Amino acid sequence: MIHHSRRKTVAAIALAAAGALVFTGCSGEQSEDENGPVTLTITANAITGGKNAAEADWVTDWVIPQFEDAMKEEGKDVTVEFEPQGVDDENYKTKIALDLQSGEGSDIIGMDGIWVGEFAEAGYIKPLSDVGGDAVDGWEGWDQIPEAVQNAVSFDGDRYGVPQGADGRVLYYNKDLFKQAGLPEDWQPESWDDVIEAGKALKKLDGVTPIQLNAGTAMGEATTMQGMLPALVGTGEQVYEDGKWVGDTDGMRDVLDLYKTIYVDEKLGDAVLQQEAAGRDTSFQMFAANQIGILLEGDYFWRSVVNPEEGVGTAPMANRDEVVGYTKIPAMKPGSGVDDQDFVSMSGGTGRVLNPNSDHPELAWELLAFMNSKEAYEARNEGTISITPRTDVNDEILSEDPMLTYVSEEVLPITAYRPPLAAYPQVSTAMQQASLDVVSGTSVDDALATYVDSLKDIVGDDAVSGD
Amino acid sequence: MTASTTTTPAGSAIAPRRRRADDVAGLGTARAGIFVAPALIIIGLFLLFPAVWTIWLGMTDYRLTGLQAASPEFVGFENYIDALTDPSFWNSLGLTLVFVVASGIVGQTLIGFALAWSVRNIHGWVKALIEGLVLAAWVIPASVASFLWLVLMDRRSGTLNGLLGTDGYAWLIEHPMEAIILFNIWVGTAFSMQLFSSALSAVPPSQIESAKMVGASGWQQLRDVIIPNIKGHILTNTLLITLWTFNTFTPYLVTAGGPNGKTEILSVYIYETAIPGGQLGLGAAISLIMLLINLVIALAYIRVSRGRKKA
């Protein structure tokens, strides 16, 4: 008996000791030593050999050694570490939100521009100049970045991060399949009906899903940006207009009807694919395997998915340049788009922010500015070209890639942006659910009613349009 | 309970017992307090504080991001009312019940027992092989196991479709609940098997021999000799399996709660609400409801086991 209780005591002491170790571990923050070695960390949803591989490679192979060398010349001992992630955007967002909430996280964090509002409201991120100091406003790069692009990572009139680039959405189509279906290889649909007609022709081909229009919650924001919103602006409406969020309007009804036509009535799309956990990646693989006829995606698809370059594309197509066609997204009918446009698009932007919890915020800003320098973008574009936020770089490099030139010249002038409001991500989720409901067989009326209910829960009854 | 078998006269037994309750180690209150303080601090820090914190969070509109993340407001029981009036909560609870009964109570317990029963008289490498295979499923980390199941049930190049010739059939979309039930049985049956194996080996052979001598059939032996002998094990096993299955999160790795919430068992529902959904306050409230359901299960078990011991 005594033996037993002694053992318990020993165990309690051991536990206490372990606990004490844990605490000392927690409080063991690096001491702020100006001359001592400093470690900076960068995180992004990019990983070598996987998602956004080109960015990950650029950070590890170019940014880190170049910056470390530059610092060494200034007599500073700086080590930079890259913490790669290669997960769904939703999971990545959760991770960085939890990091920031607990006062942790990398010094430089890549994020989708649309998260900036809610992160700022939560106090997780702060205006750049509050974190990085006076050097921020004096940076030469701001003159090169158009205001519209800067806005992608701004909130309430403050810059929260440095934008990484601009993008635009187009319809991709497979020219081989179009040829087989007797459709023109040089294709420009003028209306939704044109797209549906092409889909019907493609349906005759064996083993081909004619149209893939993202739907459902499993795809997250991809559904909103590559499905609901491009369709909605094609009806002439915007998700947020005059202080109200789009509710039960003609435009929303038309959008959900479009989903119903594609997935339920005409069976031109694969409704099951929309519900699969890895549906979006699967749709990429299928497009690359010539199994999807028409796909609405951003220029990211061209740069990072079907890119034939080794280690860059996640679903590389060796004959991309010959087979993959791209064309502007038509409005519902000619002239029915926002601002009476015939063609529409949506743009988003990503950027990098400074972590306010950083131990070395000014040095972190130096690194961030370095990552957005002209040389850095030039190095970044050696592997794969993307539309950069800097006009000086774009002027030089975009001509090398016809697709990105097309986006920059034809798409960006007609594009629309998501509202930079904190409520947007929740509204987006409600829209995804509405598309999922329709695709999985619910009537448009019921799906719309559910959507309006959840919308009112999110933004309040007065901020919903259309009743 | 077994203390009553001592031969000490009833009268004198009281005195030492009282002393024992006062100060068994002779340390005195203060020194004893110092000894238990570290343990109490740890319990307080890692058990009590999170519990209280969960209760507090459950009464706020705390969110992962946005204004409510910076300054959450006290909303009282609003989250509980919201959760209890939300059809998706009840849907999730219903799914959880189906999942627990089918995969835990029926699946793991019955199959575990059947396995233990069928290998009880086998020895040598055959037994080792069977036990090894079942244990392997249990030892493999859940993340790996779930990946194996994803590969098995994949729509395009899955093993199952290859075997059955049902190319393109999306098992995880068409039969998601059945899939996670089978998955959980596969993952967890080893525990029941091991527990029942040791229970069966503890059944006195003499009783089985006697039963055989009076001509009892296999079923009669099971009913009249084996089960009465291992009742306690059955009860313990059922409780543990019920609680584990009720709280398990691994099915999320197979179906992610989908499609359209069809496998959103309670643990997944809480995760979806709190983390990707960002509603930490509501998630905390549902967690507490889940904790209370756990308590009810545990209390029911204690009652049953007490009743059994008295009888």
Coordinates of C-alpha atoms in Angstrom, one line a residue, chain A residues 274-458:
Chain A
Q274 CA -18.9 18.4 -57.5
Q275 CA -19.4 16.6 -54.2
E276 CA -16.2 14.8 -54.0
A277 CA -13.7 16.0 -51.4
A278 CA -11.0 16.4 -54.0
G279 CA -13.3 17.4 -56.8
R280 CA -11.4 20.4 -58.1
D281 CA -8.1 18.6 -58.4
T282 CA -9.9 15.7 -60.1
S283 CA -11.5 18.1 -62.6
F284 CA -7.9 19.3 -63.4
Q285 CA -6.7 15.8 -63.9
M286 CA -9.7 15.0 -66.1
F287 CA -9.2 18.1 -68.2
A288 CA -5.6 17.2 -68.7
A289 CA -6.7 13.7 -69.7
N290 CA -9.0 15.1 -72.4
Q291 CA -12.1 14.1 -70.5
I292 CA -13.6 17.6 -69.9
G293 CA -14.7 19.8 -72.8
I294 CA -15.2 23.2 -71.2
L295 CA -13.9 24.5 -67.9
L296 CA -14.2 27.9 -66.3
E297 CA -10.9 28.7 -64.5
G298 CA -8.5 31.4 -63.7
D299 CA -5.1 32.0 -65.4
Y300 CA -3.7 30.0 -62.5
F301 CA -5.0 26.9 -64.4
W302 CA -2.8 27.8 -67.4
R303 CA 0.3 28.7 -65.3
S304 CA 0.3 26.2 -62.6
V305 CA -2.0 23.3 -63.5
V306 CA -1.7 22.3 -67.1
N307 CA 1.7 23.9 -67.5
P308 CA 3.9 21.3 -69.3
E309 CA 7.1 22.5 -67.7
E310 CA 8.6 19.9 -65.4
G311 CA 7.7 20.3 -61.8
V312 CA 5.4 23.3 -62.3
G313 CA 2.1 22.0 -63.5
T314 CA 0.1 19.7 -61.1
A315 CA -1.7 18.2 -64.1
P316 CA 0.8 19.0 -66.9
M317 CA -0.3 18.7 -70.6
A318 CA 2.6 18.3 -72.9
N319 CA 0.7 19.7 -75.8
R320 CA -1.0 22.5 -73.8
D321 CA -0.2 25.2 -76.3
E322 CA -1.9 23.3 -79.2
V323 CA -4.8 21.7 -77.4
V324 CA -6.0 24.1 -74.7
G325 CA -8.1 27.0 -76.0
Y326 CA -9.2 29.9 -74.0
T327 CA -11.9 32.4 -74.6
K328 CA -13.8 35.2 -72.7
I329 CA -16.7 34.3 -70.6
P330 CA -19.9 35.4 -72.3
A331 CA -22.6 37.3 -70.4
M332 CA -26.0 35.6 -70.2
K333 CA -27.0 37.4 -73.4
P334 CA -25.0 39.9 -75.4
G335 CA -24.9 43.1 -73.4
S336 CA -26.5 41.7 -70.3
G337 CA -23.4 41.7 -68.2
V338 CA -22.4 44.3 -65.6
D339 CA -22.0 47.7 -67.2
D340 CA -23.9 46.3 -70.2
Q341 CA -20.8 44.2 -71.1
D342 CA -20.9 41.4 -73.6
F343 CA -18.2 39.5 -71.8
V344 CA -17.4 39.3 -68.1
S345 CA -14.8 38.0 -65.7
M346 CA -13.9 38.0 -62.1
S347 CA -10.5 38.8 -60.6
G348 CA -9.0 38.1 -57.2
G349 CA -5.7 38.9 -55.8
T350 CA -3.3 37.3 -53.4
G351 CA -0.7 39.0 -51.4
R352 CA 1.8 38.7 -48.6
V353 CA 1.3 40.4 -45.2
L354 CA 3.6 41.0 -42.3
N355 CA 2.9 39.2 -39.1
P356 CA 2.3 41.8 -36.3
N357 CA 3.7 39.3 -33.8
S358 CA 7.0 39.2 -35.7
D359 CA 10.1 39.7 -33.5
H360 CA 11.9 41.6 -36.3
P361 CA 9.2 43.4 -38.2
E362 CA 11.4 45.9 -39.9
L363 CA 13.7 43.2 -41.1
A364 CA 10.7 41.3 -42.2
W365 CA 9.6 44.3 -44.3
E366 CA 13.0 44.4 -45.9
L367 CA 12.5 40.8 -46.9
L368 CA 8.9 41.4 -48.1
A369 CA 10.1 44.4 -50.2
F370 CA 12.9 42.3 -51.6
M371 CA 10.4 39.6 -52.6
N372 CA 8.5 42.3 -54.5
S373 CA 11.4 43.9 -56.2
K374 CA 11.8 44.0 -60.0
E375 CA 14.6 41.5 -59.9
A376 CA 12.6 39.2 -57.7
Y377 CA 9.7 39.1 -60.1
E378 CA 12.1 38.6 -63.0
A379 CA 13.6 35.6 -61.3
R380 CA 10.1 34.4 -60.4
N381 CA 9.0 34.5 -64.0
E382 CA 12.0 32.6 -65.4
G383 CA 10.2 29.3 -64.7
T384 CA 6.6 30.3 -65.3
I385 CA 5.2 33.6 -66.3
S386 CA 2.4 35.1 -64.4
I387 CA 0.8 38.5 -64.3
T388 CA 2.8 40.4 -61.7
P389 CA 1.5 43.4 -59.8
R390 CA 4.4 45.5 -61.2
T391 CA 3.7 47.3 -64.4
D392 CA 7.5 47.6 -65.1
V393 CA 7.8 43.9 -65.0
N394 CA 4.6 43.1 -66.9
D395 CA 5.7 45.4 -69.7
E396 CA 8.8 43.3 -70.2
I397 CA 7.6 39.8 -69.7
L398 CA 4.0 39.3 -70.6
S399 CA 4.6 39.4 -74.3
E400 CA 6.3 36.0 -74.0
D401 CA 3.1 34.3 -73.0
P402 CA 0.1 34.7 -75.3
M403 CA -2.4 33.5 -72.8
L404 CA -1.3 36.0 -70.1
T405 CA -1.2 38.8 -72.6
Y406 CA -4.8 37.8 -73.5
V407 CA -5.8 38.0 -69.9
S408 CA -4.0 41.3 -69.3
E409 CA -5.3 42.9 -72.5
E410 CA -8.8 41.4 -73.0
V411 CA -9.9 40.2 -69.6
L412 CA -8.6 42.6 -67.0
P413 CA -10.4 45.6 -68.5
I414 CA -13.8 43.9 -68.2
T415 CA -13.3 42.2 -64.9
A416 CA -15.1 42.6 -61.6
Y417 CA -13.8 42.2 -58.0
R418 CA -15.2 40.7 -54.9
P419 CA -16.3 43.1 -52.2
P420 CA -13.4 43.6 -49.6
L421 CA -15.8 43.1 -46.7
A422 CA -15.5 40.9 -43.7
A423 CA -18.9 39.3 -44.3
Y424 CA -18.0 38.1 -47.8
P425 CA -16.5 34.7 -47.0
Q426 CA -19.6 33.7 -45.1
V427 CA -21.9 34.9 -48.0
S428 CA -19.6 33.0 -50.3
T429 CA -20.2 29.8 -48.3
A430 CA -24.0 30.3 -48.5
M431 CA -23.7 30.7 -52.3
Q432 CA -21.7 27.5 -52.6
Q433 CA -24.4 25.7 -50.6
A434 CA -27.1 27.1 -53.0
S435 CA -25.2 25.7 -56.0
L436 CA -24.7 22.4 -54.3
D437 CA -28.5 22.2 -53.5
V438 CA -29.4 22.8 -57.1
V439 CA -26.8 20.4 -58.5
S440 CA -27.9 17.6 -56.1
G441 CA -31.5 17.9 -57.1
T442 CA -33.2 20.6 -55.0
S443 CA -35.5 23.0 -56.9
V444 CA -34.2 26.4 -57.7
D445 CA -36.9 27.9 -55.5
D446 CA -36.0 25.9 -52.5
A447 CA -32.3 26.4 -52.9
L448 CA -32.9 30.2 -53.2
A449 CA -35.1 30.3 -50.1
T450 CA -32.5 28.5 -48.0
Y451 CA -29.8 30.8 -49.4
V452 CA -31.7 33.9 -48.5
D453 CA -32.4 32.6 -45.0
S454 CA -28.7 32.0 -44.3
L455 CA -27.8 35.3 -46.0
K456 CA -30.1 37.1 -43.6
D457 CA -28.5 35.3 -40.6
I458 CA -25.1 36.6 -41.8

